[in-house]
GROMACS .gro file of C-alpha atoms in nm:
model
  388
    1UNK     CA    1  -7.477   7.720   1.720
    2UNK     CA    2  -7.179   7.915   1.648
    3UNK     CA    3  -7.003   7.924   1.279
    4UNK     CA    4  -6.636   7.768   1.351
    5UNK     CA    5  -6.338   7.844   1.084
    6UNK     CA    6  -6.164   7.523   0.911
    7UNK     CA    7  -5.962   7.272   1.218
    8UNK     CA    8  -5.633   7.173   1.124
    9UNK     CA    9  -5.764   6.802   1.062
   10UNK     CA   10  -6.041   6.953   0.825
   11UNK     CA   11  -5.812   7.052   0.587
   12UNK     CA   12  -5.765   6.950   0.194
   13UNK     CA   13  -5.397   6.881   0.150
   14UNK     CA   14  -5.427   6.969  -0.224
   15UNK     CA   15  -5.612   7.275  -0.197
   16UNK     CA   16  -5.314   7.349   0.001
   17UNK     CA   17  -5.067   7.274  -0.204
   18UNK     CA   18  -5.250   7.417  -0.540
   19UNK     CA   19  -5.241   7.774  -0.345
   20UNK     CA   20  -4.853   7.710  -0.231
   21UNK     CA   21  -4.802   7.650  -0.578
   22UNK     CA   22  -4.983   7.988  -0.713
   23UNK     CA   23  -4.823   8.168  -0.477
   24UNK     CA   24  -4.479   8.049  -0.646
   25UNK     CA   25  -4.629   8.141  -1.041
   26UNK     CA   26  -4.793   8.509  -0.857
   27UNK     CA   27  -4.442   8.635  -0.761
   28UNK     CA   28  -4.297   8.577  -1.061
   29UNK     CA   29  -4.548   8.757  -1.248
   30UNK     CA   30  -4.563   8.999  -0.971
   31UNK     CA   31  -4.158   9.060  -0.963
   32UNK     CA   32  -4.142   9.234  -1.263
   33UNK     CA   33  -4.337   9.514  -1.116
   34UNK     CA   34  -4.081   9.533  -0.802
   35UNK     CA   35  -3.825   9.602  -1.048
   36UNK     CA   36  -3.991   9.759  -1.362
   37UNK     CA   37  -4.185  10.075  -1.406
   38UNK     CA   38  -4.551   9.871  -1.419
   39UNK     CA   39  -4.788   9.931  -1.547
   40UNK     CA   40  -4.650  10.210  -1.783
   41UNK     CA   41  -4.480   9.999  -2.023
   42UNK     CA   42  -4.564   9.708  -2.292
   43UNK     CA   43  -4.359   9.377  -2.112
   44UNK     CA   44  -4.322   9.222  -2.453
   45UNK     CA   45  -4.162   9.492  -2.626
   46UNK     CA   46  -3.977   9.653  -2.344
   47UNK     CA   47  -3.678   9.365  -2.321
   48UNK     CA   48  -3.404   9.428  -2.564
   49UNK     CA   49  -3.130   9.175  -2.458
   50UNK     CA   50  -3.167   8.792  -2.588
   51UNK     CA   51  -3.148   8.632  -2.287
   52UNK     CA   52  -3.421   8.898  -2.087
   53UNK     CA   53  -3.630   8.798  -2.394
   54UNK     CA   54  -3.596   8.430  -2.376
   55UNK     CA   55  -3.698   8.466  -2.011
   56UNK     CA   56  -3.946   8.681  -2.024
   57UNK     CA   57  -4.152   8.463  -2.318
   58UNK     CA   58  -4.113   8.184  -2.117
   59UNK     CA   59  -4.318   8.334  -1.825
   60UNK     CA   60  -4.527   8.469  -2.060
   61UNK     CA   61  -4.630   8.140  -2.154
   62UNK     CA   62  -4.653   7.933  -1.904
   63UNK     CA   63  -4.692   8.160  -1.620
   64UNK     CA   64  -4.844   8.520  -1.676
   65UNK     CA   65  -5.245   8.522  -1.689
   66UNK     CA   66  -5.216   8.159  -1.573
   67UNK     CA   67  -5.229   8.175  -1.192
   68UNK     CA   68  -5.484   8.447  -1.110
   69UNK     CA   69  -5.750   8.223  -1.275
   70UNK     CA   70  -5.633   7.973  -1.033
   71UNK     CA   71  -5.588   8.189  -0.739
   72UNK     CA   72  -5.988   8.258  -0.819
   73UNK     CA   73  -6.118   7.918  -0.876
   74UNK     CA   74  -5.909   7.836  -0.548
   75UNK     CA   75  -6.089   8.157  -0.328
   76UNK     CA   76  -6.418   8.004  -0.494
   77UNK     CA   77  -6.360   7.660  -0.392
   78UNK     CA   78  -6.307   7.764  -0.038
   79UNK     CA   79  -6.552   8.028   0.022
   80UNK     CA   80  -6.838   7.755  -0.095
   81UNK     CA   81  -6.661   7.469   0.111
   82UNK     CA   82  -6.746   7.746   0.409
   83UNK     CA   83  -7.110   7.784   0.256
   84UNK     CA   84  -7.138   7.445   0.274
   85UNK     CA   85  -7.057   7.368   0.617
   86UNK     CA   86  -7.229   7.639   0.760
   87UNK     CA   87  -7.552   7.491   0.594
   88UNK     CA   88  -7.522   7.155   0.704
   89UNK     CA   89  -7.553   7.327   1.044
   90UNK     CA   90  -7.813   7.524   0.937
   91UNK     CA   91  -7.654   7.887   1.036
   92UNK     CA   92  -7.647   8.189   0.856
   93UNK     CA   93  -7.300   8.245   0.661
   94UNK     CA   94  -7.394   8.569   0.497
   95UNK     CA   95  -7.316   8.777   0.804
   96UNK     CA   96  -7.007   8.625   0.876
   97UNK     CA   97  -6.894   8.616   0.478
   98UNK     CA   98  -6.947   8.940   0.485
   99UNK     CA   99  -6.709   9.026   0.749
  100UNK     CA  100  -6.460   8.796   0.649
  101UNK     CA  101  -6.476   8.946   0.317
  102UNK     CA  102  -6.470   9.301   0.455
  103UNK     CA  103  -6.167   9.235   0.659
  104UNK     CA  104  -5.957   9.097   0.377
  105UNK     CA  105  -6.049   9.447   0.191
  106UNK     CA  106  -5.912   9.632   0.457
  107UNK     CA  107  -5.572   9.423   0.450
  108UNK     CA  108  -5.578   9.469   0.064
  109UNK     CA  109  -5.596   9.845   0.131
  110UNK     CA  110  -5.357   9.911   0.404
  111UNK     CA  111  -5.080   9.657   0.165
  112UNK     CA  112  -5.190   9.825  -0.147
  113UNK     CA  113  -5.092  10.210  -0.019
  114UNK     CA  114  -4.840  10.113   0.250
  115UNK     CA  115  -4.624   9.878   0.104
  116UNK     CA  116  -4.711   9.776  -0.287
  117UNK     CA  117  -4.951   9.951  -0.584
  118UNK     CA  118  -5.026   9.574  -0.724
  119UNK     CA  119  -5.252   9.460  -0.468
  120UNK     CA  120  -5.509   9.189  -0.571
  121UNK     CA  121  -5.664   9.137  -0.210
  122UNK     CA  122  -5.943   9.411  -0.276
  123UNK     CA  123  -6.040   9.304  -0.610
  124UNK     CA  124  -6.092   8.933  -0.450
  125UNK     CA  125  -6.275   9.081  -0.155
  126UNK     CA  126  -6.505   9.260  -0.418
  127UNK     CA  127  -6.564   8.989  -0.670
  128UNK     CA  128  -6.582   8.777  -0.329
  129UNK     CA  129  -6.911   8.980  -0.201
  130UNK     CA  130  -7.101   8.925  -0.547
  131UNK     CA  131  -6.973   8.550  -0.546
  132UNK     CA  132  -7.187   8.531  -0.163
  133UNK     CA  133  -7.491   8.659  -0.312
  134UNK     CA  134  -7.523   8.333  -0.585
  135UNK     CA  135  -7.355   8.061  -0.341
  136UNK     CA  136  -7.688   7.967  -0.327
  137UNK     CA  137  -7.702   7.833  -0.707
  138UNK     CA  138  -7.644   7.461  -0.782
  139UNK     CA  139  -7.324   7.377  -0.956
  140UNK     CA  140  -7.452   7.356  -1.281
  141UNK     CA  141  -7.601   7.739  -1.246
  142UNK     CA  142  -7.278   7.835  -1.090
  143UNK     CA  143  -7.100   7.681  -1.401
  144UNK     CA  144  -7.378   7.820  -1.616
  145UNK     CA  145  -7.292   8.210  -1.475
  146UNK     CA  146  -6.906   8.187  -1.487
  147UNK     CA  147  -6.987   8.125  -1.808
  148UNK     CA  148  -7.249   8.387  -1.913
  149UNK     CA  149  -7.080   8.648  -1.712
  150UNK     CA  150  -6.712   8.549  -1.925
  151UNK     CA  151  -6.864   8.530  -2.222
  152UNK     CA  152  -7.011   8.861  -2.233
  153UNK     CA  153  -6.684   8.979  -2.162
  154UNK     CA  154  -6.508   8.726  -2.478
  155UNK     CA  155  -6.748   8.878  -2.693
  156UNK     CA  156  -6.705   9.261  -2.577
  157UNK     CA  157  -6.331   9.209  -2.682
  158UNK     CA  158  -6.372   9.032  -2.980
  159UNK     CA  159  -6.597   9.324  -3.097
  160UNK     CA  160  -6.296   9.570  -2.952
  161UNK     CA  161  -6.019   9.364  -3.109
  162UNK     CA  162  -6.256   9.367  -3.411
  163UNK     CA  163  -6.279   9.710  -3.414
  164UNK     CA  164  -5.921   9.793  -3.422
  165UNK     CA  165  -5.853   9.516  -3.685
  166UNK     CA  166  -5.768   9.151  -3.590
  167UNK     CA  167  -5.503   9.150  -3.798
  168UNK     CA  168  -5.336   9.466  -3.704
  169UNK     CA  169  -5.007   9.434  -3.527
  170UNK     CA  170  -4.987   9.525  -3.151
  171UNK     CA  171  -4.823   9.903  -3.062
  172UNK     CA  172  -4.585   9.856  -2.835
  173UNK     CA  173  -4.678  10.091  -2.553
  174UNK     CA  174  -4.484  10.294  -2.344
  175UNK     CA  175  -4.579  10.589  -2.152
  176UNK     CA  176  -4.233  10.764  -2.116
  177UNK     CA  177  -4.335  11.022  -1.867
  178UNK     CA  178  -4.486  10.796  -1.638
  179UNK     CA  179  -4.169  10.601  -1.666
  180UNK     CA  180  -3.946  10.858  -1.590
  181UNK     CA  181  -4.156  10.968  -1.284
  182UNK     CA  182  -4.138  10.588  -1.164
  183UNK     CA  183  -3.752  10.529  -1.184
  184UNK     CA  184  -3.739  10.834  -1.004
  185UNK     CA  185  -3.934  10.764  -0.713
  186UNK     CA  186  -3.869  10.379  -0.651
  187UNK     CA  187  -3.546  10.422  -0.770
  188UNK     CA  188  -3.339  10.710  -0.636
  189UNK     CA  189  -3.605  10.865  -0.421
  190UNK     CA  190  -3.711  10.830  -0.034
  191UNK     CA  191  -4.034  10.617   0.092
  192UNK     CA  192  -4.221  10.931   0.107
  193UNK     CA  193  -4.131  10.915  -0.309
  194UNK     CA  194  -4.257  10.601  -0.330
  195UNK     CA  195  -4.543  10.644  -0.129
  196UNK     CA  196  -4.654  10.918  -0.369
  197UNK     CA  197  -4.580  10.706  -0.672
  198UNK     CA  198  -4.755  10.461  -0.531
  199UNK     CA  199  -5.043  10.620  -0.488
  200UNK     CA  200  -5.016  10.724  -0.842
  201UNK     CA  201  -4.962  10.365  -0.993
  202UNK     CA  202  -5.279  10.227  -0.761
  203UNK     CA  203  -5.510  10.482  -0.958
  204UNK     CA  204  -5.417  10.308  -1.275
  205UNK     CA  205  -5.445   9.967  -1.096
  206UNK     CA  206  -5.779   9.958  -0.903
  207UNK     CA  207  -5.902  10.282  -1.156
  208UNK     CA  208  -6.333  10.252  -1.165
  209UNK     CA  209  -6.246  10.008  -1.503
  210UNK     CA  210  -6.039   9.753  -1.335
  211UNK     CA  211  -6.318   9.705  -1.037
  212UNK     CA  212  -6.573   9.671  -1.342
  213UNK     CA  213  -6.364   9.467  -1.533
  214UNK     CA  214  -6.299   9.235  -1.257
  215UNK     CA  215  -6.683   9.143  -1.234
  216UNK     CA  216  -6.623   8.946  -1.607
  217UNK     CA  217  -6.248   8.809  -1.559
  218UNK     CA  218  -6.191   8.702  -1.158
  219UNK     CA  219  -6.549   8.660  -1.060
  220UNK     CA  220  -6.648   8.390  -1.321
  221UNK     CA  221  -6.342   8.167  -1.166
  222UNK     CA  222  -6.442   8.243  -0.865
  223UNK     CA  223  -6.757   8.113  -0.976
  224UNK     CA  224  -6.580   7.820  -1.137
  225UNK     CA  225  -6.438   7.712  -0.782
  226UNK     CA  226  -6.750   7.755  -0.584
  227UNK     CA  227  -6.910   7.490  -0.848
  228UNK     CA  228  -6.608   7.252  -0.821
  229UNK     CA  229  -6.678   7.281  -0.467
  230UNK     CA  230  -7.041   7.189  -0.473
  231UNK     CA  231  -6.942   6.881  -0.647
  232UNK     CA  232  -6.613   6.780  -0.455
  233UNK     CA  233  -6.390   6.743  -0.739
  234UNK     CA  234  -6.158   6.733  -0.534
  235UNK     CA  235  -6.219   6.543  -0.246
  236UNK     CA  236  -6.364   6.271  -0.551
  237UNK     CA  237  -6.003   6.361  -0.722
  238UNK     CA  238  -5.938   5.956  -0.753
  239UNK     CA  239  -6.266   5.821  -0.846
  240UNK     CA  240  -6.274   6.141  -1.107
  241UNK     CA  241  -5.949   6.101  -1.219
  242UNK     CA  242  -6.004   6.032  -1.554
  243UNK     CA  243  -6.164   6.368  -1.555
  244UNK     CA  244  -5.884   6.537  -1.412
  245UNK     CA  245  -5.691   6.360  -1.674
  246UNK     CA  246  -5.837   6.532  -1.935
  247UNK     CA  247  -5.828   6.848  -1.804
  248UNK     CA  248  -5.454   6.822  -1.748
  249UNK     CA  249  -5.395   6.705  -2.065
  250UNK     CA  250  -5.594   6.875  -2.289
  251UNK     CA  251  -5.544   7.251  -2.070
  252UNK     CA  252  -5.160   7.200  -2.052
  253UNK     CA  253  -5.127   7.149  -2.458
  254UNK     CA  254  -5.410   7.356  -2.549
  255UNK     CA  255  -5.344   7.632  -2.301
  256UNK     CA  256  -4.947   7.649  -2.405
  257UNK     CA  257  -5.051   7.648  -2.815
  258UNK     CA  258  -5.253   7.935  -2.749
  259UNK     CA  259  -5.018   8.133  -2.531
  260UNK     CA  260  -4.759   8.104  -2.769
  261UNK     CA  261  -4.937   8.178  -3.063
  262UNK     CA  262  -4.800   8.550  -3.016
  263UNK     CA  263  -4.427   8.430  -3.037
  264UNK     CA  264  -4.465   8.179  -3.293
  265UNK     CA  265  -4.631   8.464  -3.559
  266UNK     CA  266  -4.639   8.802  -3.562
  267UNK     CA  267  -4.838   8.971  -3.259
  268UNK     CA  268  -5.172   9.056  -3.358
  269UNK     CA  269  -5.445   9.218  -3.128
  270UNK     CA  270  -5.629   8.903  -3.187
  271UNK     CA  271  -5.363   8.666  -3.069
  272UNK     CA  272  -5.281   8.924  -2.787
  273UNK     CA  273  -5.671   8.858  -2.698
  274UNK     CA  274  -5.630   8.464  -2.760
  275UNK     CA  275  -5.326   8.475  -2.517
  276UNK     CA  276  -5.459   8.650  -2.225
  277UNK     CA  277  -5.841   8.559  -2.233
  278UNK     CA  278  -5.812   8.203  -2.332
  279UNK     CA  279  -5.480   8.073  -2.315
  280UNK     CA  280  -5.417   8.214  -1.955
  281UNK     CA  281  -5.732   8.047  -1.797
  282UNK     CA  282  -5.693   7.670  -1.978
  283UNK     CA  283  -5.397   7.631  -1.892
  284UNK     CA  284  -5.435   7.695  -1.562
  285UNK     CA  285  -5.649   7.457  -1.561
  286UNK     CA  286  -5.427   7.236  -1.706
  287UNK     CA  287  -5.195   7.305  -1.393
  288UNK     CA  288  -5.490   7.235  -1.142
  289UNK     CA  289  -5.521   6.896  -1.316
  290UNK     CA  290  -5.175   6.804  -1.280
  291UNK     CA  291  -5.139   6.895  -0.947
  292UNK     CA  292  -5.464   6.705  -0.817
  293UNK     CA  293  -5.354   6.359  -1.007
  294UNK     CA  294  -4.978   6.414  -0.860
  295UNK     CA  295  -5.178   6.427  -0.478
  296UNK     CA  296  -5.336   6.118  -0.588
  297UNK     CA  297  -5.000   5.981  -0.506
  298UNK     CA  298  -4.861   5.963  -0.101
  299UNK     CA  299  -4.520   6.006  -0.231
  300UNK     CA  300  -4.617   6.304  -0.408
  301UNK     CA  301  -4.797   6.519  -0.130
  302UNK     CA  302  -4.513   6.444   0.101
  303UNK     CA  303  -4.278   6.634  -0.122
  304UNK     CA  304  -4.531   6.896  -0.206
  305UNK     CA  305  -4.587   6.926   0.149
  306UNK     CA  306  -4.323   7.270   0.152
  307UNK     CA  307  -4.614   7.402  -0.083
  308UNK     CA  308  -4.876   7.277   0.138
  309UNK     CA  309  -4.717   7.460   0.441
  310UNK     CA  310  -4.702   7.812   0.208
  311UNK     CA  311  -5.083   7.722   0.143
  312UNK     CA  312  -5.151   7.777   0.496
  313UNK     CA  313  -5.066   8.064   0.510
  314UNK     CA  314  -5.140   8.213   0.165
  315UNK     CA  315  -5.235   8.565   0.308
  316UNK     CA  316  -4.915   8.635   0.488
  317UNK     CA  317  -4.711   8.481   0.245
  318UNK     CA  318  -4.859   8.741  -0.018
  319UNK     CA  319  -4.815   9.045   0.174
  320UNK     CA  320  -4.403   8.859   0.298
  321UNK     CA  321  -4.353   8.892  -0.044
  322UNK     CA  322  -4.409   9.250  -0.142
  323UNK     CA  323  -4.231   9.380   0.182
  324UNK     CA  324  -3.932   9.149   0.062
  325UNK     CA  325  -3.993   9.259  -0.334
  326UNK     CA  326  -4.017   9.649  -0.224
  327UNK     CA  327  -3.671   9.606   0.030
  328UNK     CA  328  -3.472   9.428  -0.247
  329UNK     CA  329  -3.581   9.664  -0.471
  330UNK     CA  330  -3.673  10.070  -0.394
  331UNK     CA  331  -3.395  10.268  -0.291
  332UNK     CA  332  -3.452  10.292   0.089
  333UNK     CA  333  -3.388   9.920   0.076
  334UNK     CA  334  -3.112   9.783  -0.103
  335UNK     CA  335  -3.216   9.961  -0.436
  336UNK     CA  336  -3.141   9.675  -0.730
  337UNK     CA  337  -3.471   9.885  -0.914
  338UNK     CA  338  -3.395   9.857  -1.265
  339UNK     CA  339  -3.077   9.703  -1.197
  340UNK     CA  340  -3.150   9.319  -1.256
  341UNK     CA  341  -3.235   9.069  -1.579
  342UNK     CA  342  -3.509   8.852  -1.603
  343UNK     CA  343  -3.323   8.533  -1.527
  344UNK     CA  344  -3.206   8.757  -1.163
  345UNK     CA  345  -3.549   8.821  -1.117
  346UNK     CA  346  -3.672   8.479  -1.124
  347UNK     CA  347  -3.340   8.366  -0.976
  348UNK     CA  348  -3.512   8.612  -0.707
  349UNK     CA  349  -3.827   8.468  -0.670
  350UNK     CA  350  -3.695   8.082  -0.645
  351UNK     CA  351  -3.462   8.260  -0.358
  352UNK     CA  352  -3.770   8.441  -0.167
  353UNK     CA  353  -3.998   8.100  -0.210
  354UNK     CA  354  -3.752   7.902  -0.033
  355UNK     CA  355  -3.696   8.118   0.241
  356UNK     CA  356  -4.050   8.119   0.278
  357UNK     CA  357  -4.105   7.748   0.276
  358UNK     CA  358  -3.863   7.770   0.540
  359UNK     CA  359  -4.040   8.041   0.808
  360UNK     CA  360  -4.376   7.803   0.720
  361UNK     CA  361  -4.202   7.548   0.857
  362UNK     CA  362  -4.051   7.652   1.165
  363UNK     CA  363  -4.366   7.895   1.223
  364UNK     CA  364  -4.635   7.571   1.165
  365UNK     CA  365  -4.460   7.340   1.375
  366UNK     CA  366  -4.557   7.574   1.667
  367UNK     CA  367  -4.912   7.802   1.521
  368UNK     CA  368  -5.212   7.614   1.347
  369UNK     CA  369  -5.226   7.932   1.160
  370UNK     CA  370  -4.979   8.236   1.005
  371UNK     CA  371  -4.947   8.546   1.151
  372UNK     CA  372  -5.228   8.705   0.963
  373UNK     CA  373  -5.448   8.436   0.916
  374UNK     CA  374  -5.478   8.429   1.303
  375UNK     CA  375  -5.501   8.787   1.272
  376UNK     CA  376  -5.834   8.732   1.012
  377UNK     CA  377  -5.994   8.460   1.201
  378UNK     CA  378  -5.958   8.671   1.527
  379UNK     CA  379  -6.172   8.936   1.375
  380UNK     CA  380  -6.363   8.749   1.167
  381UNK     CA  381  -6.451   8.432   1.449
  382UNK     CA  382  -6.404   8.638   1.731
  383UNK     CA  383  -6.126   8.373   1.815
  384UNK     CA  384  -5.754   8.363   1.848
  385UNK     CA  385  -5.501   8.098   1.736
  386UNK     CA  386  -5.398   7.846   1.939
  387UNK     CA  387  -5.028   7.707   1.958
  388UNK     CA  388  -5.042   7.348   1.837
   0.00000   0.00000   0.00000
């Protein structure tokens, strides 16, 4: 028998709209380096306005280091529901994992030096190829990793925070050259500027650390998902939802204590640490829980069905959304770079979603698939999309 990607009818509205919606918290995070000369400067201490600082703490809590946990757990979930089917038929799924994850590598790279230095497609693709090899583990060992693997990464940068002095204040950081260079290239210079930059700003992004680091911090979510999976969370969503109560509850209030801890009282390294590592993963699951009671509802997933549609086409979406970013932004385009607040930024991003929803629409009501999606499960399955 031949391995077949998900049908239409196969599909888990939620998971749908849970990756619509971290599309959504992604660009916001993700705009600041359209406009900003990331990732050579501190965000926290780089605002000097009120209102750019209001904004900006806001997304720092409740958005930034919240949705790539998700984004991870959500990759996880999916690659095992694949796993899972593919053993019920008793094929192989290595082979074809594999590929599929070798393909999205290659889409990382080309977006990553053609059209945007942030790209988070490779890391996935990586951490994807390690989360194959254990897909094999029950949940509970899959739970049991994600949290061996995390934890030796909590207590690596407790010893490091430790080190410098937990209750040392933060630097603010700002590397002035590399600043300089940036607003030059992105915004006054050419695309063969930015090109160069770009190249520049993806050695600091996917630098050897960053592919090591991502083995303790978007692997273990991944991980996370994949065990989730296994025991159809969910698909059990209402007989579990007491469950998923508690996890919305207790990651929305715990999860937005810790990430403001850093606002409320003077920013420490520790609380910097408590933020990012701690904060930023419960309370995206806090988020997840929310979202799966609110689908527990018909009413609901009709009008979350706009962030269904983007979840359908998460991969184009992604890569829509750094052409449109770089455009708005780098002086071949319209060149705003450096030129915008906060609140225009996000104003931005609400602007670029809905246009978005609105191209899902139009495009789904004729492909089963987006653009690039077809594109992947054409190489991947050997198969092209079909109109509906």
């Amino acid at each position: 028998m031949e391995l077949k990607p998900t049908m239409l009818q196969e599909r888990i509205a939620t998971l749908d709209i849970l990756r619509g919606v971290s599309l959504v918290g992604i660009l916001l995070v993700n705009m600041y380096t359209f406009y900003l000369p990331m990732p050579h400067i501190d965000l926290a201490s780089w605002f000097t306005t009120p209102s750019d600082i209001v904004w900006q703490q806001n997304i720092d809590i409740y958005v930034q280091g919240s949705f790539y946990p998700l984004f991870a757990m959500l990759f996880g979930y999916g690659l095992a529901i694949q796993w899972q089917k593919a053993q019920s038929r008793e094929q192989n799924f290595y082979t074809l994992g594999l590929r599929r994850l070798s393909v999205l590598f290659v889409f990382g790279f080309i977006h990553a030096v053609l059209i945007w230095w942030g790209d988070i497609l490779m890391m996935y693709a990586f951490c994807g190829i390690f989360l194959l090899l254990l897909l094999r583990l029950s949940p509970l060992w899959l739970l049991v990793s994600a949290v061996i693997i995390n934890g030796l990464m909590q207590v690596f940068m407790l010893f490091l925070v430790g080190i410098i002095n937990f209750n040392t204040k933060v630097d603010d950081y700002l590397d002035i050259v590399s600043v300089e260079k940036a607003i030059t290239a992105y915004g006054t210079g050419n695309w063969v500027d930015a090109f160069m930059q770009r190249l520049t700003d993806l050695s600091t992004q996917a630098g050897i650390g960053m592919w090591f680091a991502a083995l303790f911090t978007i692997l273990p979510y991944m991980l996370i998902g994949a065990a989730a999976s296994k025991w159809r969370l969910v698909e059990r969503a209402k007989e579990l939802k007491w469950l998923w109560l508690t996890l919305a509850i207790a990651g929305l209030v715990i999860g937005v204590v810790i990430k403001s801890l850093p606002i409320m009282f003077t920013r420490t390294y520790l609380l910097d640490y408590l933020k990012t590592y701690i904060g930023g993963p419960v309370l995206s699951v806090g988020y997840i829980g929310i979202i799966v009671l609110l689908c527990l509802l018909p009413i609901a997933q009709k009008l979350l069905s706009p962030f269904a549609k983007l979840g359908r086409m998460t991969l184009t979406m992604y890569i829509m959304q750094s052409i449109i970013g770089t455009c708005l932004f780098y002086q071949f385009g319209f060149g705003w770079y450096g030129k915008v607040s906060v609140e225009t930024g996000v104003l931005i991003t609400i602007g670029i979603i809905v246009v978005q929803m609105i191209i899902a629409e139009i495009w789904l009501s004729k492909w089963r698939q987006g653009p690039l999606e077809a594109l992947w499960r054409k190489i991947t399955y050997k198969k092209k999309v079909e109109a509906r």
